[in-house]
CSV table of C-alpha atoms in Angstrom, one decimal:
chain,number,residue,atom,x,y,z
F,1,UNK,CA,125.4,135.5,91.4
F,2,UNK,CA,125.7,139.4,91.4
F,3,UNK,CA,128.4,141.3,92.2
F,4,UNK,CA,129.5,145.1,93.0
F,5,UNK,CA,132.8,145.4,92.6
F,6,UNK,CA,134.7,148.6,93.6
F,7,UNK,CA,138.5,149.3,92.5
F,8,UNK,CA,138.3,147.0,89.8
F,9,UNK,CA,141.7,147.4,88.2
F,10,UNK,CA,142.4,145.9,85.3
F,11,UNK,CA,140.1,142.9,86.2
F,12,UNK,CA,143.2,141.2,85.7
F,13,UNK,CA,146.1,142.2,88.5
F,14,UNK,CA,145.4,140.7,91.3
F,15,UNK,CA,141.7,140.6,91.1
F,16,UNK,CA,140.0,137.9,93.7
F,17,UNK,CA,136.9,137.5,91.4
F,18,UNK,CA,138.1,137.2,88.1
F,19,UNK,CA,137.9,133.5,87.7
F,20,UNK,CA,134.6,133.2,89.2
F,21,UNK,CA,133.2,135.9,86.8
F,22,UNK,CA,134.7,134.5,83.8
F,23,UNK,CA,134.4,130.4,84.9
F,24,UNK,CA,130.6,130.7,86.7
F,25,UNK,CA,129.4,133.3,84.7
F,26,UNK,CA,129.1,136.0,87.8
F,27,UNK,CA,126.7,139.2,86.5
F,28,UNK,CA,127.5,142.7,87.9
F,29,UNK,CA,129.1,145.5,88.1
F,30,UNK,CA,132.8,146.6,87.9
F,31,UNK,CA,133.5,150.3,88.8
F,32,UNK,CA,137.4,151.8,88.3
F,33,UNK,CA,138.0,155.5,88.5
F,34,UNK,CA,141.4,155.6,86.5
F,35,UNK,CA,140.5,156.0,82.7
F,36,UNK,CA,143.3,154.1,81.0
F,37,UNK,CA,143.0,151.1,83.7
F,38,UNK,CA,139.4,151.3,83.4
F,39,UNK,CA,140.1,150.6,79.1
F,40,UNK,CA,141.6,147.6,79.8
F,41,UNK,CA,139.2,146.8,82.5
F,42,UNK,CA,136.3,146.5,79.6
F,43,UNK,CA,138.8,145.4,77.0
F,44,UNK,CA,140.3,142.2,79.5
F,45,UNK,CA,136.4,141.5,79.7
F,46,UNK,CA,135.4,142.1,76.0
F,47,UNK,CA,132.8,139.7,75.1
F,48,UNK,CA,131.1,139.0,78.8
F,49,UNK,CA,127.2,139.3,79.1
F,50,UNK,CA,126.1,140.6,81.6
F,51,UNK,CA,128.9,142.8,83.1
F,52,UNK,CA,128.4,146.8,83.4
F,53,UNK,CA,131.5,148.8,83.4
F,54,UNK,CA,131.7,152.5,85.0
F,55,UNK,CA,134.9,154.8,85.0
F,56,UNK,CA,134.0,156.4,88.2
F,57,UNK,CA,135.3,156.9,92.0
F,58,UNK,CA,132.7,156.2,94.9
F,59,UNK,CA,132.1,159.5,96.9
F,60,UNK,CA,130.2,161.0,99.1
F,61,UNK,CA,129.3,163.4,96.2
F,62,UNK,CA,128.7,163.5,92.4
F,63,UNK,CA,131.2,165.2,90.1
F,64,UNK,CA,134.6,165.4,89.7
F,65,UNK,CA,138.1,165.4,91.9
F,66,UNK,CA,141.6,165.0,92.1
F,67,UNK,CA,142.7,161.5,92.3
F,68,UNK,CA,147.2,160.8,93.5
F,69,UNK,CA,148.3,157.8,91.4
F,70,UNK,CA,151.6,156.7,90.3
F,71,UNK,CA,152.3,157.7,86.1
F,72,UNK,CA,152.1,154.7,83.9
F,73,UNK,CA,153.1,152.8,81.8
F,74,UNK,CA,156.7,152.3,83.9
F,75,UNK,CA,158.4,149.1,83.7
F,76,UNK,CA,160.6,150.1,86.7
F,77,UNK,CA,157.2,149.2,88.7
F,78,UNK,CA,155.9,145.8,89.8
F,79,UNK,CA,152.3,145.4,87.8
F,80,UNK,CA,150.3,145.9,90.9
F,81,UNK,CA,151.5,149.2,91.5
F,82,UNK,CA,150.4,151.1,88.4
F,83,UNK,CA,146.7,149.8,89.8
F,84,UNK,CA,147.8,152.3,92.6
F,85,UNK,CA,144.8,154.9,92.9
F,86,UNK,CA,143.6,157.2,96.1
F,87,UNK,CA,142.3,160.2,97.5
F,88,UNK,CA,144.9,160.4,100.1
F,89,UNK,CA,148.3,161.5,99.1
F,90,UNK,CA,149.7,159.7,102.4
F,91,UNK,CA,148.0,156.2,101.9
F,92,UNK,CA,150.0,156.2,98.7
F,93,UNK,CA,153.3,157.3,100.2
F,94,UNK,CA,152.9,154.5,102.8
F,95,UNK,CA,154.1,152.0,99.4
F,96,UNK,CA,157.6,153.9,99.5
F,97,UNK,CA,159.5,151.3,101.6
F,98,UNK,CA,158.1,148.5,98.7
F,99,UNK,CA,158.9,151.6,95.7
F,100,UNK,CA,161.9,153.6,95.9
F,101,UNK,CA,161.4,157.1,94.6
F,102,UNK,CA,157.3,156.6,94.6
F,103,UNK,CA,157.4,160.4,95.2
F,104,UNK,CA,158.8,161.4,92.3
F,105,UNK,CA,156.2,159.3,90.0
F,106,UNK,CA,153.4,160.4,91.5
F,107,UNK,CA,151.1,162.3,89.4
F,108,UNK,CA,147.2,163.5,89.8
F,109,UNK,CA,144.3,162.5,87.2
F,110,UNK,CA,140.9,164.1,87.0
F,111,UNK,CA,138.4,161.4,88.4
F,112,UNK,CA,134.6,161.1,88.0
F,113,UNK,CA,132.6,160.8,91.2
F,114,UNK,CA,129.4,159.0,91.8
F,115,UNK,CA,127.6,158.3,95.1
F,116,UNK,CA,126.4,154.9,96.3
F,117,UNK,CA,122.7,156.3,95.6
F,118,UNK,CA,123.7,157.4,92.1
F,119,UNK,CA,124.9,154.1,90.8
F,120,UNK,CA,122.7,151.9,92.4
F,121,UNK,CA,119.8,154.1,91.0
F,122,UNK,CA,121.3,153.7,87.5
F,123,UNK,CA,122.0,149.8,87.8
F,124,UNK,CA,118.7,148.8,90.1
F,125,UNK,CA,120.3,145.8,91.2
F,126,UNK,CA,117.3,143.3,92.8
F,127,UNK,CA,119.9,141.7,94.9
F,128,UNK,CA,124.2,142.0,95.6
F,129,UNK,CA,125.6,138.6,96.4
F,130,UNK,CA,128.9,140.3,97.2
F,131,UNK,CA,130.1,143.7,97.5
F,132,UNK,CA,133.7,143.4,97.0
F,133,UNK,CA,136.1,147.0,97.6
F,134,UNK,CA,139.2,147.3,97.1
F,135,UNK,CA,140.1,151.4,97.4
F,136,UNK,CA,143.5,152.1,98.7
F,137,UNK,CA,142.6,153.3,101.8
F,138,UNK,CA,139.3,154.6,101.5
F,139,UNK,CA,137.9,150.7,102.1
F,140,UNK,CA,136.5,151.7,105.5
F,141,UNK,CA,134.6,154.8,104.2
F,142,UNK,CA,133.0,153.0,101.4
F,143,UNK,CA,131.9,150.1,103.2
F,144,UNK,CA,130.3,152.7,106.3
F,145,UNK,CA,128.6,154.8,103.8
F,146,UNK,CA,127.1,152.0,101.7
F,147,UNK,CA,123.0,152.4,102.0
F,148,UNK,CA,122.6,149.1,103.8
F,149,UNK,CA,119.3,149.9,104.2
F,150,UNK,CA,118.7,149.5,100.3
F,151,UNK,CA,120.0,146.7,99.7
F,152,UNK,CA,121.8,144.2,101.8
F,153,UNK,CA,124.9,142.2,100.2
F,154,UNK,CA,125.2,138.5,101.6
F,155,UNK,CA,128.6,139.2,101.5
F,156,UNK,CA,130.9,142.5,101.9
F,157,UNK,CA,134.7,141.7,101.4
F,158,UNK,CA,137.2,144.5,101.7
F,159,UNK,CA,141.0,145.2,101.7
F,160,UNK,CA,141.7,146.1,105.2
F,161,UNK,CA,145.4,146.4,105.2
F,162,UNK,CA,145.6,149.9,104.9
F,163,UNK,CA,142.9,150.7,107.5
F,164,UNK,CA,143.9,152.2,110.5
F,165,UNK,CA,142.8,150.1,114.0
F,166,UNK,CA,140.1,152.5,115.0
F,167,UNK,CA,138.6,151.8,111.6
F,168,UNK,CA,139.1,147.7,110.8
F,169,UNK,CA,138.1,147.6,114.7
F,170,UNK,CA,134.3,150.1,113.5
C-alpha cells in the first residue's frame, strides 16, 4: 500500500494514517512544510523502511514563500494547534473563537515550495493507493491541481472543513 501524504504534522497529532503505516507497513511519502514539525516528523518515524520524508509546501511553483503559523513551543496551546500551517492569513484567524489571542502568536516562517510535477518526478511512484491532504485550507487547490492524468490514486481523502461551499461542492 502507497501513500502520498500532504501536511504530515508530526505524524503523530492527529494523523489518520499513522497506525496503518506503522501496524501494516504502508510505504510512501510524507511531505510537511514547517522545519521543526517536519524534525519530529522523521524522528516519530525513525527506523521505518520505506518512508521518504520532504520539508516542503505543495505549490503551484518551485521555490520559496511565506508561510502564517502560530510560534511554538507554547503550552498555553492545545497540541493540534502548533501543527497550524497556511498560506492564508484568514484561514488561520478563522481558529480564534477555539484560541484566544491567536493574533498575537502568529508568526511567518520561510517555506520550501515544490510542485506536484517536481516531487512526483523525484519519488516515481508506480502507483498511489491514497492521496491523503491535509493543508489548512488550501485542501481544495491541492487536490484540483494534482496531475490526475499521471497517476491516478484509488483513493483521495481530504480535510474539507475549512473549504468554502463553492469549493467542497467543485
Amino acid at each position: 500500500f502507497y501513500f502520498i501524504q500532504v501536511g504530515a504534522q508530526d505524524g503523530v497529532t492527529g494523523d489518520p494514517i499513522r497506525a496503518k503505516v506503522l501496524e501494516e507497513g504502508w510505504q510512501g511519502v510524507l511531505v510537511e512544510p514547517r522545519r521543526a514539525i517536519f524534525e519530529q516528523l522523521v524522528r516519530n518515524y525513525i527506523g521505518r523502511e520505506g518512508l521518504s520524508f520532504f520539508n516542503a509546501a505543495i505549490c503551484d511553483t518551485n521555490g520559496k514563500r511565506e508561510m502564517f503559523a502560530l510560534a511554538a513551543p507554547d503550552p498555553s496551546l492545545p497540541a493540534w494547534a502548533h501543527g497550524l500551517g497556511t498560506f492564508d492569513l484568514a484561514t488561520l484567524v478563522r481558529h480564534e473563537a477555539e484560541l484566544p489571542g491567536l493574533r498575537e502568536k502568529v508568526v511567518t516562517e520561510e517555506v520550501q515550495c515544490r510542485t506536484w510535477g517536481s516531487l512526483l518526478d523525484e519519488v516515481r511512484p508506480s502507483k498511489v493507493d491514497l492521496l491523503q491532504i491535509d493543508a489548512e485550507g488550501m485542501d481544495f487547490e491541492l487536490v484540483r491541481d494534482f496531475p490526475f492524468q499521471r497517476i491516478r490514486p484509488g483513493i483521495v481523502r481530504y480535510e474539507h472543513k475549512l473549504l468554502s461551499h463553492g469549493d467542497r461542492s467543485a
